CSV table of C-alpha atoms in Angstrom, one decimal:
chain,number,residue,atom,x,y,z
A,24,MET,CA,92.0,129.9,84.8
A,25,LYS,CA,93.6,132.7,86.6
A,26,TYR,CA,97.2,132.5,87.9
A,27,GLU,CA,98.2,134.6,90.9
A,28,ASN,CA,101.1,134.1,93.4
A,29,ASN,CA,101.7,130.5,92.3
A,30,LYS,CA,98.1,129.6,92.7
A,31,VAL,CA,95.3,128.9,90.2
A,32,ARG,CA,91.8,130.3,90.7
A,33,ASP,CA,88.6,130.0,88.6
A,34,LEU,CA,89.5,126.4,87.6
A,35,ASN,CA,86.6,124.5,86.1
A,36,ILE,CA,86.5,120.7,86.6
A,37,ALA,CA,83.7,118.5,85.3
A,38,TYR,CA,83.2,115.4,87.3
A,39,ILE,CA,81.4,112.7,85.3
A,40,GLY,CA,80.1,110.3,87.9
A,41,GLY,CA,79.8,113.1,90.4
A,42,GLY,CA,77.3,111.2,92.6
A,43,SER,CA,80.0,108.7,93.7
A,44,ARG,CA,79.7,107.7,97.3
A,45,GLY,CA,83.4,107.0,97.8
A,46,TRP,CA,85.9,108.2,95.3
A,47,ALA,CA,84.2,111.7,95.0
A,48,TRP,CA,84.7,112.2,98.8
A,49,THR,CA,88.4,111.3,98.4
A,50,PHE,CA,88.8,113.8,95.6
A,51,MET,CA,86.9,116.5,97.5
A,52,THR,CA,89.0,115.9,100.6
A,53,ASP,CA,92.3,116.2,98.7
A,54,LEU,CA,91.2,119.3,97.0
A,55,SER,CA,90.1,120.9,100.3
A,56,MET,CA,93.6,120.4,101.8
A,57,ASP,CA,95.5,122.2,99.0
A,58,ASP,CA,95.2,126.0,98.8
A,59,SER,CA,97.0,126.3,95.5
A,60,LEU,CA,93.9,125.4,93.5
A,61,GLY,CA,90.3,126.8,93.5
A,62,GLY,CA,87.3,127.1,91.3
A,63,THR,CA,84.2,125.2,90.5
A,64,ILE,CA,83.5,121.5,90.4
A,65,ARG,CA,80.6,120.6,88.1
A,66,LEU,CA,79.0,117.3,89.2
A,67,TYR,CA,77.2,115.3,86.6
A,68,ASP,CA,75.6,111.9,87.2
A,69,ILE,CA,72.7,109.9,85.8
A,70,ASP,CA,71.6,109.8,89.5
A,71,GLU,CA,71.2,113.5,89.8
A,72,ALA,CA,70.0,113.2,93.4
A,73,ALA,CA,73.3,111.6,94.3
A,74,ALA,CA,75.2,114.4,92.6
A,75,LYS,CA,73.1,116.9,94.5
A,76,ASN,CA,74.1,115.2,97.8
A,77,ASN,CA,77.8,115.6,96.9
A,78,GLU,CA,77.2,119.2,96.0
A,79,ILE,CA,76.0,119.7,99.6
A,80,ILE,CA,78.9,117.7,101.1
A,81,GLY,CA,81.5,119.5,99.0
A,82,ASN,CA,80.2,122.9,99.8
A,83,LYS,CA,80.1,122.0,103.5
A,84,LEU,CA,83.8,121.2,103.2
A,85,THR,CA,84.5,124.5,101.5
A,86,SER,CA,82.7,126.4,104.3
A,87,ARG,CA,84.8,124.9,107.0
A,88,GLU,CA,87.6,127.0,108.6
A,89,ASP,CA,90.0,124.1,108.6
A,90,THR,CA,90.0,123.7,104.8
A,91,THR,CA,92.3,125.7,102.6
A,92,GLY,CA,91.2,124.6,99.1
A,93,LYS,CA,88.0,126.5,98.4
A,94,TRP,CA,85.7,125.2,95.7
A,95,ASN,CA,82.1,125.8,94.6
A,96,TYR,CA,80.3,122.6,93.9
A,97,VAL,CA,77.3,122.7,91.5
A,98,THR,CA,75.2,119.9,90.1
A,99,CYS,CA,74.7,119.9,86.3
A,100,SER,CA,71.6,118.3,84.7
A,101,THR,CA,73.3,117.5,81.4
A,102,ILE,CA,76.8,116.4,80.4
A,103,GLY,CA,77.0,119.4,78.0
A,104,GLU,CA,76.4,121.8,80.8
A,105,ALA,CA,79.1,120.1,82.9
A,106,LEU,CA,81.7,120.1,80.1
A,107,THR,CA,81.3,123.4,78.4
A,108,GLY,CA,84.3,125.6,79.1
A,109,CYS,CA,85.8,123.2,81.6
A,110,ASP,CA,89.6,122.8,82.0
A,111,PHE,CA,89.6,119.3,83.4
A,112,VAL,CA,87.3,116.3,83.2
A,113,VAL,CA,87.4,113.6,85.9
A,114,ILE,CA,85.6,110.3,85.0
A,115,SER,CA,84.7,107.9,87.8
A,116,ILE,CA,81.6,105.9,87.1
A,117,LEU,CA,80.2,102.5,88.0
A,118,PRO,CA,79.0,100.8,84.8
A,119,GLY,CA,75.8,99.1,85.8
A,120,THR,CA,74.9,98.0,89.4
A,121,PHE,CA,76.3,95.4,91.7
A,122,ASP,CA,73.7,92.9,90.4
A,123,GLU,CA,75.5,93.0,87.0
A,124,MET,CA,78.8,92.8,88.8
A,125,ALA,CA,77.6,89.7,90.7
A,126,SER,CA,77.1,87.9,87.4
A,127,ASP,CA,80.5,89.2,86.1
A,128,VAL,CA,82.3,87.8,89.1
A,129,HIS,CA,80.4,84.7,90.1
A,130,LEU,CA,78.7,83.2,87.1
A,131,PRO,CA,82.1,81.8,85.7
A,132,GLU,CA,82.5,79.9,88.9
A,133,ARG,CA,80.1,77.3,87.6
A,134,LEU,CA,82.9,76.3,85.2
A,135,GLY,CA,85.5,76.4,88.1
A,136,ILE,CA,86.7,79.8,86.9
A,137,TYR,CA,87.4,82.1,89.9
A,138,GLN,CA,88.0,85.8,89.9
A,139,SER,CA,89.4,87.9,92.8
A,140,VAL,CA,88.2,91.3,91.4
A,141,GLY,CA,86.4,90.8,88.1
A,142,ASP,CA,86.7,94.4,86.8
A,143,THR,CA,89.7,94.3,84.5
A,144,ALA,CA,90.7,90.9,83.1
A,145,GLY,CA,89.0,87.5,82.9
A,146,PRO,CA,85.3,87.0,81.9
A,147,GLY,CA,84.1,89.6,84.4
A,148,GLY,CA,86.4,92.3,83.2
A,149,MET,CA,85.4,91.7,79.6
A,150,ILE,CA,81.7,91.7,80.2
A,151,ARG,CA,82.1,94.8,82.3
A,152,ALA,CA,83.9,96.4,79.4
A,153,LEU,CA,81.0,95.6,77.1
A,154,ARG,CA,78.8,97.8,79.4
A,155,THR,CA,81.5,100.5,79.9
A,156,ILE,CA,82.7,101.0,76.3
A,157,PRO,CA,79.4,102.4,75.0
A,158,MET,CA,79.3,104.8,77.9
A,159,PHE,CA,82.8,106.0,77.1
A,160,VAL,CA,81.9,106.4,73.5
A,161,GLU,CA,79.2,108.9,74.5
A,162,ILE,CA,81.5,110.6,77.0
A,163,ALA,CA,84.3,110.9,74.3
A,164,GLU,CA,81.8,112.3,71.8
A,165,ALA,CA,80.6,114.9,74.4
A,166,ILE,CA,84.1,115.9,75.2
A,167,LYS,CA,84.9,116.4,71.5
A,168,GLU,CA,81.8,118.6,71.2
A,169,TYR,CA,82.0,120.6,74.4
A,170,ALA,CA,85.5,120.5,75.8
A,171,PRO,CA,88.0,119.4,73.2
A,172,GLU,CA,91.0,121.1,74.9
A,173,ALA,CA,90.3,119.8,78.4
A,174,TRP,CA,92.5,117.3,80.1
A,175,VAL,CA,90.6,114.1,80.9
A,176,ILE,CA,91.5,112.0,83.9
A,177,ASN,CA,90.0,108.5,84.0
A,178,TYR,CA,89.6,106.4,87.2
A,179,THR,CA,87.1,103.9,85.9
A,180,ASN,CA,87.8,100.2,85.3
A,181,PRO,CA,88.6,98.5,83.1
A,182,MET,CA,91.1,101.3,82.9
A,183,THR,CA,92.9,100.2,79.7
A,184,LEU,CA,89.8,99.8,77.6
A,185,CYS,CA,88.3,103.0,79.0
A,186,VAL,CA,91.3,105.0,77.9
A,187,LYS,CA,91.5,103.1,74.6
A,188,THR,CA,87.9,103.9,73.8
A,189,LEU,CA,88.4,107.6,74.5
A,190,TYR,CA,91.2,107.7,72.0
A,191,HIS,CA,89.4,105.5,69.5
A,192,VAL,CA,86.4,107.9,69.4
A,193,PHE,CA,88.4,111.2,69.6
A,194,PRO,CA,92.1,110.6,68.7
A,195,GLN,CA,93.1,114.2,69.6
A,196,ILE,CA,91.7,113.9,73.2
A,197,LYS,CA,94.1,114.8,76.0
A,198,ALA,CA,93.2,111.8,78.2
A,199,PHE,CA,95.1,109.6,80.7
A,200,GLY,CA,94.3,107.0,83.3
A,201,CYS,CA,95.3,107.1,86.9
A,202,CYS,CA,95.8,104.1,89.1
A,203,HIS,CA,97.2,103.8,92.6
A,204,GLU,CA,98.4,100.1,92.4
A,205,VAL,CA,102.0,101.1,91.7
A,206,PHE,CA,102.0,103.3,94.8
A,207,GLY,CA,101.1,100.3,96.9
A,208,THR,CA,104.2,98.4,95.6
A,209,GLN,CA,106.3,101.4,96.3
A,210,LYS,CA,105.0,101.2,99.9
A,211,VAL,CA,106.0,97.6,100.1
A,212,LEU,CA,109.5,98.4,98.8
A,213,LYS,CA,109.7,101.3,101.3
A,214,GLY,CA,108.7,98.9,104.2
A,215,ILE,CA,111.2,96.2,103.2
A,216,CYS,CA,113.9,98.9,102.8
A,217,GLU,CA,113.2,100.3,106.3
A,218,GLU,CA,113.1,96.8,107.9
A,219,THR,CA,116.4,95.7,106.1
A,220,PHE,CA,118.4,98.8,106.9
A,221,GLY,CA,116.8,100.0,110.2
A,222,LEU,CA,115.5,103.2,108.6
A,223,THR,CA,112.4,105.1,109.4
A,224,ASP,CA,110.0,107.4,107.6
A,225,ILE,CA,111.2,106.8,104.0
A,226,ASP,CA,109.0,108.8,101.7
A,227,ARG,CA,107.4,106.6,99.1
A,228,HIS,CA,108.2,109.1,96.4
A,229,ASP,CA,111.9,108.5,97.1
A,230,ILE,CA,111.5,104.9,95.9
A,231,ASN,CA,112.6,105.5,92.3
A,232,ILE,CA,111.1,103.0,89.8
A,233,ASN,CA,110.9,102.2,86.1
A,234,VAL,CA,107.3,101.2,85.3
A,235,LEU,CA,106.3,99.1,82.3
A,236,GLY,CA,103.3,97.0,81.5
A,237,ILE,CA,99.5,97.4,81.3
A,238,ASN,CA,97.1,98.5,84.0
A,239,HIS,CA,96.9,96.1,87.0
A,240,PHE,CA,99.6,93.9,85.3
A,241,THR,CA,102.4,96.4,85.6
A,242,TRP,CA,106.1,95.5,86.3
A,243,LEU,CA,109.2,97.2,87.6
A,244,ASP,CA,112.6,96.4,86.1
A,245,LYS,CA,114.4,99.0,88.2
A,246,ALA,CA,113.9,100.2,91.8
A,247,SER,CA,116.2,102.1,94.0
A,248,TYR,CA,116.4,104.3,97.1
A,249,LYS,CA,119.1,106.9,97.4
A,250,GLY,CA,121.8,104.9,95.7
A,251,ILE,CA,120.6,101.5,97.0
A,252,ASP,CA,119.6,99.0,94.3
A,253,LEU,CA,116.4,97.5,95.8
A,254,PHE,CA,116.4,94.4,93.5
A,255,PRO,CA,119.0,92.4,95.6
A,256,VAL,CA,117.3,93.7,98.8
A,257,TYR,CA,113.9,92.5,97.5
A,258,ARG,CA,115.4,89.1,96.4
A,259,ASP,CA,117.0,88.5,99.9
A,260,TYR,CA,113.7,89.5,101.6
A,261,ILE,CA,111.7,87.0,99.5
A,262,ASP,CA,114.2,84.2,100.2
A,263,SER,CA,113.7,84.8,104.0
A,264,HIS,CA,109.9,85.5,103.9
A,265,TYR,CA,108.6,83.6,100.9
A,266,GLU,CA,106.1,81.5,102.9
A,267,GLU,CA,104.7,84.2,105.2
A,268,GLY,CA,104.9,87.1,102.7
A,269,TYR,CA,105.0,90.7,103.6
A,270,ASN,CA,102.5,92.0,106.1
A,271,GLU,CA,102.0,95.7,106.0
A,272,PRO,CA,101.8,97.4,109.4
A,273,ASP,CA,98.3,98.9,108.8
A,274,LYS,CA,96.8,95.9,106.9
A,275,ASN,CA,96.0,92.3,107.5
A,276,TRP,CA,95.0,90.1,104.5
A,277,ALA,CA,93.1,87.7,106.8
A,278,ASN,CA,90.7,90.4,107.9
A,279,SER,CA,90.0,92.0,104.5
A,280,THR,CA,89.5,90.6,101.1
A,281,PHE,CA,91.1,93.8,99.7
A,282,ASP,CA,94.4,93.1,101.3
A,283,CYS,CA,97.1,90.5,100.6
A,284,ALA,CA,100.4,89.2,101.9
A,285,HIS,CA,102.1,89.9,98.5
A,286,ARG,CA,103.1,86.2,98.1
A,287,VAL,CA,101.9,86.3,94.4
A,288,LYS,CA,104.3,89.2,93.9
A,289,PHE,CA,107.1,87.2,95.5
A,290,ASP,CA,106.4,84.2,93.4
A,291,LEU,CA,106.3,86.2,90.2
A,292,PHE,CA,109.6,87.7,91.1
A,293,ARG,CA,111.2,84.3,91.6
A,294,ARG,CA,109.8,83.1,88.2
A,295,TYR,CA,110.4,86.2,86.0
A,296,GLY,CA,113.0,88.4,87.7
A,297,LEU,CA,110.8,91.6,87.7
A,298,ILE,CA,108.8,93.2,90.5
A,299,ALA,CA,105.1,92.9,89.7
A,300,ALA,CA,103.6,96.3,90.7
A,301,ALA,CA,100.0,95.7,91.5
A,302,GLY,CA,98.0,94.0,94.3
A,303,ASP,CA,98.0,90.2,94.3
A,304,ARG,CA,94.2,90.2,93.7
A,305,HIS,CA,94.7,91.9,90.3
A,306,LEU,CA,97.9,90.1,89.4
A,307,ALA,CA,96.4,86.7,89.8
A,308,GLU,CA,93.7,87.4,87.3
A,309,PHE,CA,96.2,87.9,84.5
A,310,MET,CA,97.8,84.5,85.0
A,311,PRO,CA,96.6,81.1,84.0
A,312,GLY,CA,93.6,79.9,86.0
A,313,SER,CA,95.3,76.7,87.0
A,314,GLU,CA,97.8,78.7,89.1
A,315,TYR,CA,96.8,81.3,91.8
A,316,LEU,CA,93.0,81.2,91.2
A,317,LYS,CA,92.5,77.4,90.7
A,318,ASP,CA,90.0,77.2,93.6
A,319,PRO,CA,89.3,79.0,96.9
A,320,GLU,CA,91.7,76.8,98.8
A,321,THR,CA,94.5,77.7,96.4
A,322,VAL,CA,93.6,81.4,96.8
A,323,SER,CA,93.8,81.1,100.6
A,324,SER,CA,97.2,79.4,100.4
A,325,TRP,CA,98.6,82.4,98.5
A,326,LYS,CA,97.2,84.7,101.3
A,327,PHE,CA,94.7,86.9,99.4
A,328,GLY,CA,90.9,86.7,99.0
A,329,LEU,CA,88.0,86.5,96.6
A,330,THR,CA,86.0,89.7,97.0
A,331,THR,CA,82.4,88.8,97.0
A,332,VAL,CA,79.8,91.1,95.5
A,333,ASP,CA,77.6,90.5,98.6
A,334,TRP,CA,80.3,92.3,100.5
A,335,ARG,CA,80.3,95.2,98.0
A,336,LYS,CA,76.5,95.5,98.3
A,337,ALA,CA,76.7,95.6,102.1
A,338,ASP,CA,79.5,98.2,101.8
A,339,LEU,CA,77.4,100.3,99.5
A,340,GLN,CA,74.6,100.5,102.0
A,341,LYS,CA,77.1,101.7,104.6
A,342,ARG,CA,78.2,104.4,102.2
A,343,LEU,CA,74.6,105.4,101.5
A,344,ASP,CA,74.1,105.8,105.2
A,345,ARG,CA,77.3,107.8,105.5
A,346,SER,CA,76.2,110.1,102.6
A,347,HIS,CA,73.0,110.8,104.6
A,348,ARG,CA,75.0,111.7,107.7
A,349,LEU,CA,77.4,113.9,105.7
A,350,VAL,CA,74.5,115.8,104.1
A,351,SER,CA,72.7,116.3,107.4
A,352,GLY,CA,75.8,117.4,109.2
A,353,GLU,CA,75.7,114.4,111.6
A,354,GLU,CA,79.2,113.5,110.4
A,355,GLU,CA,82.1,115.5,109.0
A,356,ILE,CA,84.8,114.3,106.6
A,357,LYS,CA,88.1,113.9,108.2
A,358,LEU,CA,90.9,115.8,106.6
A,359,GLU,CA,93.4,113.0,105.8
A,360,PRO,CA,95.4,112.9,102.6
A,361,SER,CA,94.5,109.9,100.4
A,362,GLY,CA,98.0,109.3,99.0
A,363,GLU,CA,96.5,109.6,95.4
A,364,GLU,CA,98.2,111.9,92.9
A,365,GLY,CA,95.3,113.3,91.0
A,366,ILE,CA,95.6,116.7,92.5
A,367,LEU,CA,99.4,116.8,92.0
A,368,LEU,CA,98.9,116.0,88.3
A,369,ILE,CA,96.3,118.7,87.9
A,370,LYS,CA,98.7,121.2,89.5
A,371,SER,CA,101.5,120.0,87.2
A,372,LEU,CA,99.3,120.4,84.1
A,373,CYS,CA,98.4,123.9,85.3
A,374,GLY,CA,102.1,124.7,85.5
A,375,LEU,CA,102.4,124.9,89.3
A,376,GLU,CA,104.6,121.7,89.6
A,377,ARG,CA,106.6,119.4,87.5
A,378,SER,CA,106.1,115.8,88.5
A,379,ILE,CA,106.7,112.2,87.4
A,380,SER,CA,104.0,109.6,87.9
A,381,ASN,CA,102.8,106.3,86.3
A,382,VAL,CA,100.1,106.9,83.8
A,383,ASN,CA,97.9,104.9,81.3
A,384,ILE,CA,98.1,106.3,77.8
A,385,PRO,CA,98.5,104.9,74.2
A,386,ASN,CA,102.0,103.6,73.4
A,387,THR,CA,102.3,106.0,70.4
A,388,ALA,CA,105.8,107.1,71.5
A,389,LEU,CA,106.8,103.4,71.8
A,390,GLN,CA,107.6,104.0,75.4
A,391,ILE,CA,107.5,100.2,75.6
A,392,ALA,CA,109.3,99.4,72.4
A,393,ASN,CA,108.1,95.8,72.0
A,394,LEU,CA,104.4,96.4,72.5
A,395,PRO,CA,102.1,97.7,69.7
A,396,ALA,CA,101.8,101.5,69.2
A,397,ASP,CA,98.0,101.3,69.6
A,398,ALA,CA,98.2,99.4,72.9
A,399,VAL,CA,97.3,101.4,76.0
A,400,VAL,CA,100.3,100.9,78.4
A,401,GLU,CA,101.3,102.0,81.9
A,402,THR,CA,104.6,103.7,82.2
A,403,ASN,CA,106.1,106.8,83.9
A,404,ALA,CA,105.6,110.2,82.3
A,405,VAL,CA,106.6,113.8,83.1
A,406,PHE,CA,103.7,116.1,83.8
A,407,SER,CA,104.3,119.8,83.3
A,408,LEU,CA,102.4,122.8,81.9
A,409,ASP,CA,99.7,121.5,79.5
A,410,SER,CA,102.0,118.5,78.7
A,411,ILE,CA,102.4,114.8,79.4
A,412,GLN,CA,105.7,113.4,78.0
A,413,PRO,CA,106.0,109.6,78.4
A,414,ILE,CA,109.3,108.4,79.6
A,415,VAL,CA,111.0,105.6,77.6
A,416,ALA,CA,110.5,102.5,79.7
A,417,GLY,CA,112.5,100.1,77.4
A,418,THR,CA,111.4,96.7,76.4
A,419,ILE,CA,109.6,94.0,78.4
A,420,PRO,CA,111.5,90.7,78.7
A,421,GLU,CA,110.1,88.1,76.4
A,422,GLN,CA,108.8,85.9,79.2
A,423,VAL,CA,106.8,88.7,80.7
A,424,LYS,CA,105.7,90.0,77.3
A,425,THR,CA,104.3,86.5,76.6
A,426,LEU,CA,102.1,86.9,79.7
A,427,ILE,CA,100.9,90.4,78.7
A,428,ALA,CA,100.3,89.6,75.0
A,429,PRO,CA,97.0,87.7,75.3
A,430,HIS,CA,95.5,90.7,77.3
A,431,VAL,CA,96.7,93.3,74.7
A,432,GLU,CA,95.1,91.2,72.0
A,433,ASN,CA,91.9,90.8,73.9
A,434,HIS,CA,91.7,94.6,74.3
A,435,GLU,CA,91.4,94.8,70.6
A,436,ARG,CA,88.8,92.0,70.4
A,437,ILE,CA,86.6,93.4,73.1
A,438,LEU,CA,86.7,97.0,71.8
A,439,LYS,CA,85.7,95.7,68.4
A,440,ALA,CA,83.0,93.4,69.9
A,441,ALA,CA,81.5,96.3,71.9
A,442,LEU,CA,81.3,98.5,68.9
A,443,THR,CA,79.9,95.8,66.5
A,444,TYR,CA,77.8,93.6,68.9
A,445,ASP,CA,79.9,90.6,67.9
A,446,ARG,CA,79.3,87.7,70.3
A,447,ALA,CA,81.7,85.5,68.3
A,448,LEU,CA,84.5,87.9,69.2
A,449,VAL,CA,83.6,87.9,72.8
A,450,CYS,CA,83.7,84.1,72.8
A,451,GLU,CA,87.1,84.2,71.1
A,452,ALA,CA,88.4,86.6,73.7
A,453,PHE,CA,87.1,84.4,76.5
A,454,LEU,CA,88.8,81.3,75.0
A,455,ALA,CA,92.1,83.3,74.7
A,456,ASP,CA,92.0,84.6,78.3
A,457,PRO,CA,94.5,82.8,80.6
A,458,LEU,CA,91.9,82.3,83.3
A,459,VAL,CA,89.6,80.4,80.9
A,460,LYS,CA,92.0,78.9,78.4
A,461,GLY,CA,92.1,75.1,78.6
A,462,ARG,CA,89.6,75.0,81.5
A,463,ALA,CA,86.3,74.8,79.5
A,464,SER,CA,85.1,73.6,76.2
A,465,GLU,CA,84.2,76.0,73.4
A,466,GLU,CA,80.5,75.1,73.8
A,467,GLU,CA,80.7,75.7,77.6
A,468,VAL,CA,82.3,79.1,77.0
A,469,GLN,CA,79.8,80.1,74.3
A,470,THR,CA,77.0,79.3,76.8
A,471,LEU,CA,78.7,81.3,79.5
A,472,VAL,CA,79.2,84.3,77.2
A,473,ASN,CA,75.5,84.2,76.2
A,474,ASP,CA,74.4,83.9,79.9
A,475,MET,CA,76.7,86.7,81.1
A,476,ILE,CA,75.5,89.0,78.3
A,477,ALA,CA,71.9,88.2,79.1
A,478,ASN,CA,72.5,89.2,82.7
A,479,THR,CA,73.7,92.6,81.7
A,480,LEU,CA,71.4,93.4,78.7
A,481,ASN,CA,69.8,96.3,80.6
A,482,TYR,CA,73.1,98.2,80.4
A,483,LEU,CA,74.0,97.2,76.8
A,484,PRO,CA,72.9,98.9,73.5
A,485,ASP,CA,69.9,97.4,71.7
A,486,GLY,CA,72.3,95.9,69.1
A,487,TRP,CA,73.2,93.1,71.6
A,488,LYS,CA,69.5,92.1,72.0
A,489,GLU,CA,69.3,91.6,68.2
A,490,ASN,CA,72.3,89.3,68.1
């Protein structure tokens, strides 16, 4: 890296999953709009042709006169080539295909177990983890060999187990997980604050929050805006809008299964007194299956949706078509900031900024005092030159800790199961998961586990085929 006039040049970033037809374009766009960073993005993907397309798309962005962040995009044939000498590693991969994900999400429905996302908790999240963990073992080993001093930013789900695996394989790794779900809750608080006080154009970053929990099941026990305690404001708003929820100006839950009316958030606040800081689709999957995800009718009554994998497959085709247009020059990427903070965090770790953001890292500093030190937790941290310092978040109230505990315990079970090919541990984890617990017999769960593993064997190590 070269520092000059508060800018960094010759930065080397390895992008694992560099053939992405979505997140990569977001990352490229944000980089192209910031002139304080520049260098080389090394794209590595098992689909090398997809990475090559993104090389073309990225270099087209760089050549445009309206972009200020200038980068050279190159495709690497091996992970070692991508990692050697790099300063940062970005990981954004899809473990398996949407065919495997269809099994993750929809096969449990035969037992009346519904999932609104299926990539983090519940049966789908756990089977996805069995595919993902071996991949992250290989990635961690490669980072240890080729780039042990690099900062590693993970965007892949299941976030917690991905980060946990990196540290399990390489304890000295400098890795963290980024997730934008908390930002969405800040936007909700911003909107409620504006509506309540007749304000306009509040900056999300001015909504100050204390974050504590695990990824996609994160909670706020403090929230304020310029001296205004937002907890009473939030409580009053819920009392007045509990049935209809909060409808964001640019979104409509009825038209998109990725949106929600935040009624699950509202209900959790009434029950537990903390602000749940993720989208309702994620939050519902951490709660007992007899509650928000009991059946499709119940889901609809809470004003969120079950995202089907058929929708995801159709959307992938649209993105493949768009990739072709971007490569050919028929379409240009619009320069619109994503609202993500990945670029800000890179700048902070380079010493150009000092920032505070929510981050997923091990609880080794006991930033959440009443969760295990080896748990991967989501709290705020201070980012500065070559440093992440977790901010002490305090303790989680016992009622909320009781909700989180089964998932923390399952992270241990699933990591061990993935490393030892232990189907009994997977079954044990299923039976302990709140979506499944009490809703199926042990025999039914064992059959479900075996069938879900069978549907994903092509992406599992051979050890699973022998057990």
